[in-house]
Amino acid sequence: MTVDLFKEFDNVFTAIDKLRIFFAPGRINLIGEHTDYNQGHVFPAAISFGTYAIAQKRQDKKLCFYSLNFPETGIIECDLNDLSYKQEHGWANFPKGMISYIEESTIPLPTGMDILFYGDIPNGAGLSSSASIEMVTGVLVDGLFDLHIDRHDLILLGQKVENKYIGVNSGIMDQFAIGKGKKDHGILLNCQTLDYKYAPIQLDNYSIIIINTNIQRILAASKYNERRAQCEQALSDLQIVLSLESLGNLTIGQFEQHKHVIQNKVNEKRAKHVVFENSRTLEAFKQLEKGNLNAFGLLMNESHQSLQSDYEVTGLELDTIVHTAWGHPGVLGARMTGAGFGGCAIALVEKNQVTQFKQQIREVYHKKTGNEASFYIAAIGDGAKEITEGVI
Ligand code: GLA
């Protein structure tokens, strides 16, 4: 399907000013799950799916939002003088939150805007459609009003929207991957210092396939916040005997030596996942740099195993897909990606086996869960930016 953004804008609004177009991708996480809010390492990449926003400045102080993905909600209107969260504004709370925090950290915007959004990231699939809409709004406002906001600051504002405006206690990974993504590269990010390095993703005869469970992530936000609280509790138990800032600073040796001070067995498992996942992430980066895809694949598998048994965020759907992938001869590694509780898995699949792979996953998944899986090839793209092409 092609979408002509100029034409769509004209159907909804009256163009009175020069229209400009911005894009922010979604992301996959190669490895390093639930480590970001523990100040550990993550290794995500921006993908070629994302959110487009075409906009103009208005002459008054109104903000008018429209999404081609939610035509039923029509134009959602508010005023720059009241950017508070409103339940009835639904998806538009993401851009509203971003605009509100940009104003707070820069200047009050002189005029309102008409903005039309279009996203091709499957909704609720755990590929960060919400961070993508936050970041596209960020680069758009920055560009339209010449604010020259530092990219790191914009990323932090995106996370603040999620944490304070929407109320999900997420880490920095999604906004960072989307804000700093680079075509054909993964980003190894130290979530404590925000130091990062790019690694070229050269997969030779392999492709990264994204597999969507297509199940609603019910209670994902509350379970996510619960995991985070369990990690905080484990940290505070460990701090009785160790001088430690975060679980991300804990070595495997220290964990083994002191794990008995963690009061609760469940919290101990959560901490174990974080410590080992952090170390796997650093190792995975090294292996990918060396071009050792076999070793990389094995680390992906270990990551899933740990997310399944110790962090307990996978569930029947993701496990069925990943375990079936592990048994396929063309697969070097597979794991869930993102927060879990549904959403997507990724697999490193030999190119000439992709068709057969999809067929097998589709069949087994349907038989075991009654659901249909969808598949996308992950093309690794650039981070959020202005674009000129209006037909996509
Ligand atoms: C979600 C959050 C991220 C990260 C992942 C799990 O995507 O938004 O900050 O915590 O889950 O790794």
Short mmCIF file of C-alpha atoms and ligand atoms in Angstrom, two decimals:
data_model
loop_
_atom_site.label_atom_id
_atom_site.label_comp_id
_atom_site.label_asym_id
_atom_site.label_seq_id
_atom_site.Cartn_x
_atom_site.Cartn_y
_atom_site.Cartn_z
CA MET A 1 0.00 0.00 0.00
CA THR A 2 1.35 3.45 -0.86
CA VAL A 3 0.35 6.51 1.13
CA ASP A 4 0.61 10.03 -0.28
CA LEU A 5 1.13 12.13 2.83
CA PHE A 6 0.58 15.47 1.04
CA LYS A 7 -2.74 14.29 -0.36
CA GLU A 8 -3.84 12.82 2.97
CA PHE A 9 -2.95 16.07 4.73
CA ASP A 10 -5.01 18.02 2.22
CA ASN A 11 -8.01 15.76 2.80
CA VAL A 12 -8.00 16.53 6.53
CA PHE A 13 -6.55 20.05 6.88
CA THR A 14 -6.18 23.14 4.71
CA ALA A 15 -2.55 23.69 3.83
CA ILE A 16 -1.66 27.33 4.51
CA ASP A 17 2.06 27.00 5.08
CA LYS A 18 4.97 24.92 3.80
CA LEU A 19 4.43 21.31 4.80
CA ARG A 20 7.33 19.41 6.29
CA ILE A 21 7.66 15.68 6.88
CA PHE A 22 9.48 13.82 9.65
CA PHE A 23 10.03 10.14 10.35
CA ALA A 24 10.93 8.15 13.46
CA PRO A 25 11.53 4.39 13.28
CA GLY A 26 10.46 1.58 15.58
CA ARG A 27 13.09 -0.66 17.13
CA ILE A 28 14.02 -4.25 17.78
CA ASN A 29 16.30 -5.25 20.59
CA LEU A 30 18.97 -7.74 19.49
CA ILE A 31 19.82 -8.63 23.09
CA GLY A 32 19.91 -7.01 26.56
CA GLU A 33 16.33 -7.25 27.81
CA HIS A 34 15.05 -5.58 30.98
CA THR A 35 18.58 -4.36 31.66
CA ASP A 36 18.05 -0.69 30.72
CA TYR A 37 16.21 0.40 33.86
CA ASN A 38 18.82 -1.53 35.87
CA GLN A 39 21.54 0.68 34.35
CA GLY A 40 23.01 -2.23 32.39
CA HIS A 41 23.68 -2.61 28.65
CA VAL A 42 21.28 -3.03 25.75
CA PHE A 43 21.90 -3.72 22.07
CA PRO A 44 18.95 -2.48 19.98
CA ALA A 45 18.62 -1.32 16.38
CA ALA A 46 16.19 1.00 14.61
CA ILE A 47 14.03 -0.66 11.94
CA SER A 48 12.68 0.65 8.67
CA PHE A 49 9.06 0.64 9.91
CA GLY A 50 8.08 3.70 11.86
CA THR A 51 5.89 6.77 12.23
CA TYR A 52 5.61 9.58 9.67
CA ALA A 53 4.35 13.03 10.62
CA ILE A 54 3.49 15.78 8.13
CA ALA A 55 2.83 19.19 9.65
CA GLN A 56 2.43 22.93 9.32
CA LYS A 57 2.43 25.79 11.78
CA ARG A 58 -0.96 27.37 12.47
CA GLN A 59 -1.70 31.03 13.04
CA ASP A 60 -3.39 30.43 16.40
CA LYS A 61 -2.43 28.41 19.49
CA LYS A 62 -4.38 25.28 18.60
CA LEU A 63 -2.89 21.82 18.18
CA CYS A 64 -4.82 19.62 15.73
CA PHE A 65 -3.79 15.97 15.52
CA TYR A 66 -5.03 13.36 13.06
CA SER A 67 -3.84 9.80 12.56
CA LEU A 68 -4.43 7.72 9.45
CA ASN A 69 -4.20 4.74 11.79
CA PHE A 70 -7.12 5.91 13.96
CA PRO A 71 -9.47 7.68 11.54
CA GLU A 72 -12.40 6.88 13.84
CA THR A 73 -11.12 9.37 16.44
CA GLY A 74 -11.18 12.19 13.86
CA ILE A 75 -9.20 15.38 14.49
CA ILE A 76 -8.15 15.64 18.14
CA GLU A 77 -7.87 19.27 19.18
CA CYS A 78 -6.32 21.00 22.14
CA ASP A 79 -4.75 24.30 23.01
CA LEU A 80 -1.12 25.07 23.79
CA ASN A 81 -2.36 26.60 27.04
CA ASP A 82 -3.65 23.23 28.27
CA LEU A 83 -1.47 20.26 27.48
CA SER A 84 -2.55 18.15 30.44
CA TYR A 85 -3.15 14.39 29.96
CA LYS A 86 -6.72 13.61 28.96
CA GLN A 87 -8.04 10.08 28.79
CA GLU A 88 -10.38 10.97 25.91
CA HIS A 89 -7.42 12.14 23.79
CA GLY A 90 -6.21 8.52 23.53
CA TRP A 91 -3.18 8.15 21.22
CA ALA A 92 -2.79 11.96 20.95
CA ASN A 93 -1.53 12.05 24.55
CA PHE A 94 1.87 10.87 23.23
CA PRO A 95 2.48 13.91 20.99
CA LYS A 96 0.80 16.18 23.56
CA GLY A 97 3.15 14.96 26.29
CA MET A 98 6.17 15.47 24.07
CA ILE A 99 5.13 19.02 23.11
CA SER A 100 4.44 19.84 26.73
CA TYR A 101 7.90 18.68 27.92
CA ILE A 102 9.67 20.37 24.99
CA GLU A 103 8.01 23.66 25.93
CA GLU A 104 8.95 23.14 29.57
CA SER A 105 12.62 22.63 28.68
CA THR A 106 12.92 25.27 25.93
CA ILE A 107 10.48 28.09 25.18
CA PRO A 108 6.69 28.38 24.92
CA LEU A 109 5.84 27.63 21.28
CA PRO A 110 4.72 30.78 19.43
CA THR A 111 1.98 29.01 17.42
CA GLY A 112 0.07 25.77 17.27
CA MET A 113 0.33 23.11 14.53
CA ASP A 114 -1.71 20.80 12.33
CA ILE A 115 -0.08 17.35 12.36
CA LEU A 116 -1.09 14.25 10.45
CA PHE A 117 0.51 10.97 11.56
CA TYR A 118 0.83 7.69 9.76
CA GLY A 119 2.58 4.65 11.24
CA ASP A 120 3.47 1.36 9.61
CA ILE A 121 4.67 -0.33 12.81
CA PRO A 122 2.19 -3.03 13.82
CA ASN A 123 0.36 -1.61 16.85
CA GLY A 124 1.01 -3.10 20.27
CA ALA A 125 3.59 -5.49 18.83
CA GLY A 126 6.31 -4.35 21.21
CA LEU A 127 8.30 -2.65 18.44
CA SER A 128 7.97 0.70 20.23
CA SER A 129 5.21 2.42 18.32
CA SER A 130 4.72 4.74 21.32
CA ALA A 131 8.37 5.82 21.54
CA SER A 132 8.28 6.26 17.77
CA ILE A 133 5.36 8.72 17.93
CA GLU A 134 7.05 10.57 20.82
CA MET A 135 10.30 10.90 18.91
CA VAL A 136 8.71 11.87 15.59
CA THR A 137 6.88 14.63 17.45
CA GLY A 138 10.19 15.63 19.03
CA VAL A 139 12.12 16.02 15.77
CA LEU A 140 9.12 17.71 14.18
CA VAL A 141 8.72 20.41 16.85
CA ASP A 142 12.49 20.84 16.96
CA GLY A 143 12.63 21.27 13.17
CA LEU A 144 9.53 23.45 12.72
CA PHE A 145 10.54 25.94 15.41
CA ASP A 146 14.34 25.79 14.94
CA LEU A 147 14.90 24.84 18.56
CA HIS A 148 18.22 22.97 18.04
CA ILE A 149 17.53 20.57 20.90
CA ASP A 150 20.45 18.27 21.61
CA ARG A 151 19.55 14.72 20.51
CA HIS A 152 20.35 13.25 23.93
CA ASP A 153 17.99 15.75 25.57
CA LEU A 154 15.23 14.90 23.11
CA ILE A 155 15.68 11.20 23.91
CA LEU A 156 15.41 11.92 27.64
CA LEU A 157 12.27 13.99 27.07
CA GLY A 158 10.73 11.04 25.20
CA GLN A 159 11.43 8.77 28.16
CA LYS A 160 9.98 11.38 30.52
CA VAL A 161 6.72 11.36 28.52
CA GLU A 162 6.49 7.59 28.97
CA ASN A 163 7.36 7.71 32.70
CA LYS A 164 5.64 10.84 33.93
CA TYR A 165 2.93 11.67 31.41
CA ILE A 166 1.75 8.18 30.41
CA GLY A 167 2.81 6.40 33.62
CA VAL A 168 4.90 3.47 32.34
CA ASN A 169 8.17 3.17 34.22
CA SER A 170 10.20 2.21 31.13
CA GLY A 171 13.94 2.62 30.61
CA ILE A 172 15.84 4.63 28.01
CA MET A 173 16.37 1.93 25.38
CA ASP A 174 13.46 2.59 23.01
CA GLN A 175 13.86 6.35 22.68
CA PHE A 176 17.64 5.97 22.39
CA ALA A 177 17.47 3.37 19.63
CA ILE A 178 14.92 5.50 17.78
CA GLY A 179 16.79 8.75 18.34
CA LYS A 180 20.27 7.49 17.47
CA GLY A 181 19.64 4.57 15.09
CA LYS A 182 22.00 4.09 12.14
CA LYS A 183 21.33 2.18 8.94
CA ASP A 184 22.72 -1.37 9.09
CA HIS A 185 24.07 -0.93 12.62
CA GLY A 186 23.12 -2.05 16.11
CA ILE A 187 23.79 0.23 19.09
CA LEU A 188 25.50 -1.03 22.22
CA LEU A 189 24.31 1.38 24.90
CA ASN A 190 25.52 1.68 28.47
CA CYS A 191 22.30 2.82 30.15
CA GLN A 192 24.10 4.27 33.14
CA THR A 193 26.46 6.62 31.30
CA LEU A 194 24.62 6.76 27.95
CA ASP A 195 27.94 5.98 26.23
CA TYR A 196 27.26 4.03 23.06
CA LYS A 197 29.01 2.28 20.18
CA TYR A 198 27.69 1.18 16.81
CA ALA A 199 28.34 -2.31 15.46
CA PRO A 200 27.79 -3.08 11.79
CA ILE A 201 25.20 -5.79 11.35
CA GLN A 202 26.63 -7.98 8.62
CA LEU A 203 24.58 -11.08 8.45
CA ASP A 204 25.89 -12.63 5.20
CA ASN A 205 23.46 -15.40 4.29
CA TYR A 206 21.18 -14.69 7.23
CA SER A 207 18.24 -12.36 7.87
CA ILE A 208 16.65 -11.19 11.07
CA ILE A 209 13.01 -12.20 10.92
CA ILE A 210 10.53 -10.51 13.25
CA ILE A 211 7.66 -12.78 14.27
CA ASN A 212 4.57 -11.16 15.75
CA THR A 213 2.47 -13.23 18.19
CA ASN A 214 -0.46 -10.90 17.40
CA ILE A 215 -1.75 -11.21 20.92
CA GLN A 216 -2.82 -8.23 22.99
CA ARG A 217 -0.31 -7.46 25.70
CA ILE A 218 -2.85 -7.50 28.54
CA LEU A 219 -1.57 -5.97 31.79
CA ALA A 220 1.85 -5.52 30.19
CA ALA A 221 2.35 -2.12 31.81
CA SER A 222 1.51 -3.28 35.33
CA LYS A 223 3.59 -6.46 35.03
CA TYR A 224 6.44 -4.37 33.64
CA ASN A 225 6.28 -2.00 36.62
CA GLU A 226 6.14 -5.00 38.95
CA ARG A 227 9.36 -6.46 37.46
CA ARG A 228 11.05 -3.12 37.92
CA ALA A 229 9.99 -2.94 41.57
CA GLN A 230 11.29 -6.49 42.17
CA CYS A 231 14.70 -5.48 40.77
CA GLU A 232 14.74 -2.41 43.03
CA GLN A 233 13.98 -4.58 46.03
CA ALA A 234 16.76 -7.05 45.15
CA LEU A 235 19.16 -4.11 44.77
CA SER A 236 18.25 -2.66 48.12
CA ASP A 237 18.81 -6.06 49.82
CA LEU A 238 22.24 -6.33 48.17
CA GLN A 239 23.13 -2.80 49.20
CA ILE A 240 23.16 -3.97 52.84
CA VAL A 241 26.38 -5.88 52.12
CA LEU A 242 27.72 -4.24 48.95
CA SER A 243 28.38 -0.72 47.91
CA LEU A 244 26.41 -0.89 44.69
CA GLU A 245 24.61 1.69 42.57
CA SER A 246 22.55 -0.61 40.38
CA LEU A 247 22.12 -4.25 39.34
CA GLY A 248 23.84 -3.26 36.12
CA ASN A 249 27.06 -2.75 38.10
CA LEU A 250 26.93 -6.17 39.72
CA THR A 251 29.37 -8.78 38.39
CA ILE A 252 28.44 -12.44 38.07
CA GLY A 253 31.03 -13.26 40.79
CA GLN A 254 29.55 -10.73 43.22
CA PHE A 255 26.05 -11.98 42.50
CA GLU A 256 27.00 -15.60 43.21
CA GLN A 257 28.75 -14.61 46.42
CA HIS A 258 26.00 -12.41 47.82
CA LYS A 259 22.73 -13.64 46.29
CA HIS A 260 21.66 -15.21 49.62
CA VAL A 261 21.04 -11.72 51.07
CA ILE A 262 18.19 -11.17 48.60
CA GLN A 263 15.20 -11.82 50.85
CA ASN A 264 12.82 -13.22 48.32
CA LYS A 265 13.52 -16.09 45.88
CA VAL A 266 11.51 -14.47 43.09
CA ASN A 267 13.52 -11.26 43.38
CA GLU A 268 16.72 -13.31 43.36
CA LYS A 269 15.71 -14.83 40.00
CA ARG A 270 14.95 -11.36 38.60
CA ALA A 271 18.40 -10.12 39.68
CA LYS A 272 20.06 -13.23 38.25
CA HIS A 273 18.52 -12.54 34.86
CA VAL A 274 19.73 -8.94 34.88
CA VAL A 275 23.31 -9.81 35.84
CA PHE A 276 23.72 -12.61 33.30
CA GLU A 277 21.83 -10.76 30.54
CA ASN A 278 24.10 -7.77 30.96
CA SER A 279 27.17 -9.95 30.55
CA ARG A 280 25.61 -11.75 27.54
CA THR A 281 24.94 -8.40 25.89
CA LEU A 282 28.58 -7.32 26.09
CA GLU A 283 29.66 -10.72 24.79
CA ALA A 284 27.11 -10.60 21.95
CA PHE A 285 28.48 -7.24 20.79
CA LYS A 286 32.02 -8.70 20.67
CA GLN A 287 30.87 -11.77 18.77
CA LEU A 288 28.96 -9.71 16.23
CA GLU A 289 31.99 -7.46 15.70
CA LYS A 290 34.04 -10.60 14.99
CA GLY A 291 31.35 -11.84 12.61
CA ASN A 292 30.74 -14.94 14.75
CA LEU A 293 27.03 -15.39 14.05
CA ASN A 294 26.92 -18.85 15.60
CA ALA A 295 28.06 -17.53 18.97
CA PHE A 296 25.69 -14.58 18.65
CA GLY A 297 22.78 -16.94 17.99
CA LEU A 298 23.58 -19.06 21.05
CA LEU A 299 23.56 -15.95 23.24
CA MET A 300 20.14 -15.03 21.83
CA ASN A 301 18.88 -18.47 22.87
CA GLU A 302 20.32 -18.14 26.38
CA SER A 303 18.71 -14.74 26.69
CA HIS A 304 15.27 -16.15 25.91
CA GLN A 305 15.77 -19.04 28.30
CA SER A 306 16.55 -16.61 31.09
CA LEU A 307 13.59 -14.34 30.23
CA GLN A 308 11.40 -17.43 30.31
CA SER A 309 12.59 -19.07 33.53
CA ASP A 310 14.08 -16.30 35.65
CA TYR A 311 12.39 -13.10 34.52
CA GLU A 312 9.14 -14.83 33.53
CA VAL A 313 7.98 -12.43 30.86
CA THR A 314 7.53 -14.79 27.89
CA GLY A 315 4.34 -16.89 28.04
CA LEU A 316 2.91 -19.63 25.81
CA GLU A 317 2.81 -17.61 22.58
CA LEU A 318 6.39 -16.32 22.60
CA ASP A 319 7.74 -19.63 23.90
CA THR A 320 5.95 -21.62 21.19
CA ILE A 321 7.44 -19.43 18.47
CA VAL A 322 10.95 -19.34 19.93
CA HIS A 323 11.14 -23.06 20.79
CA THR A 324 9.90 -23.98 17.33
CA ALA A 325 12.50 -21.67 15.80
CA TRP A 326 15.25 -23.32 17.87
CA GLY A 327 14.33 -26.67 16.32
CA HIS A 328 14.56 -25.35 12.74
CA PRO A 329 17.77 -26.26 10.86
CA GLY A 330 18.09 -22.81 9.26
CA VAL A 331 18.04 -20.90 12.57
CA LEU A 332 21.16 -19.73 14.44
CA GLY A 333 19.25 -18.16 17.33
CA ALA A 334 15.86 -16.85 18.43
CA ARG A 335 14.46 -14.87 21.34
CA MET A 336 11.64 -12.61 22.38
CA THR A 337 12.34 -8.90 21.85
CA GLY A 338 11.09 -5.92 23.87
CA ALA A 339 9.15 -6.06 27.11
CA GLY A 340 7.58 -9.51 26.54
CA PHE A 341 4.07 -10.59 27.64
CA GLY A 342 3.22 -11.10 23.96
CA GLY A 343 4.60 -8.84 21.27
CA CYS A 344 7.35 -10.07 18.95
CA ALA A 345 10.20 -12.53 18.75
CA ILE A 346 13.23 -12.28 16.46
CA ALA A 347 15.13 -15.11 14.78
CA LEU A 348 18.36 -15.25 12.82
CA VAL A 349 17.38 -17.36 9.82
CA GLU A 350 19.38 -18.58 6.81
CA LYS A 351 18.06 -16.65 3.81
CA ASN A 352 17.23 -19.64 1.64
CA GLN A 353 15.26 -21.25 4.47
CA VAL A 354 13.04 -18.28 5.31
CA THR A 355 9.96 -19.51 3.42
CA GLN A 356 10.11 -22.93 4.99
CA PHE A 357 10.79 -21.36 8.40
CA LYS A 358 7.70 -19.17 8.20
CA GLN A 359 5.54 -22.06 7.16
CA GLN A 360 6.67 -24.24 10.04
CA ILE A 361 6.25 -21.49 12.65
CA ARG A 362 2.84 -20.55 11.26
CA GLU A 363 1.60 -24.16 11.47
CA VAL A 364 2.92 -25.02 14.92
CA TYR A 365 1.88 -21.65 16.37
CA HIS A 366 -1.64 -21.97 15.07
CA LYS A 367 -1.97 -25.55 16.27
CA LYS A 368 -0.74 -24.78 19.79
CA THR A 369 -2.34 -21.39 20.40
CA GLY A 370 -5.12 -20.97 17.83
CA ASN A 371 -3.53 -17.65 16.77
CA GLU A 372 -1.98 -16.46 13.51
CA ALA A 373 1.64 -15.28 13.46
CA SER A 374 2.86 -12.48 11.15
CA PHE A 375 6.38 -12.10 9.80
CA TYR A 376 8.52 -9.12 8.77
CA ILE A 377 12.11 -8.94 7.57
CA ALA A 378 13.99 -6.50 9.79
CA ALA A 379 15.75 -3.91 7.67
CA ILE A 380 17.94 -1.86 10.02
CA GLY A 381 17.41 1.84 9.31
CA ASP A 382 18.33 5.34 10.50
CA GLY A 383 17.08 7.20 13.56
CA ALA A 384 14.48 9.99 13.69
CA LYS A 385 14.92 12.71 11.05
CA GLU A 386 13.29 15.06 8.54
CA ILE A 387 12.56 13.51 5.15
CA THR A 388 11.46 14.96 1.81
CA GLU A 389 9.68 12.00 0.23
CA GLY A 390 5.91 12.31 0.74
CA VAL A 391 4.82 9.14 -1.02
CA ILE A 392 5.67 6.08 1.05
C1 GLA B 1 10.21 -1.94 26.92
C2 GLA B 1 10.72 -0.68 27.58
C3 GLA B 1 12.25 -0.60 27.51
C4 GLA B 1 12.91 -1.89 28.01
C5 GLA B 1 12.24 -3.12 27.38
C6 GLA B 1 12.73 -4.40 27.99
O1 GLA B 1 10.46 -1.90 25.55
O2 GLA B 1 10.16 0.46 26.99
O3 GLA B 1 12.70 0.52 28.22
O4 GLA B 1 12.87 -1.95 29.40
O5 GLA B 1 10.83 -3.08 27.50
O6 GLA B 1 14.08 -4.61 27.70
#
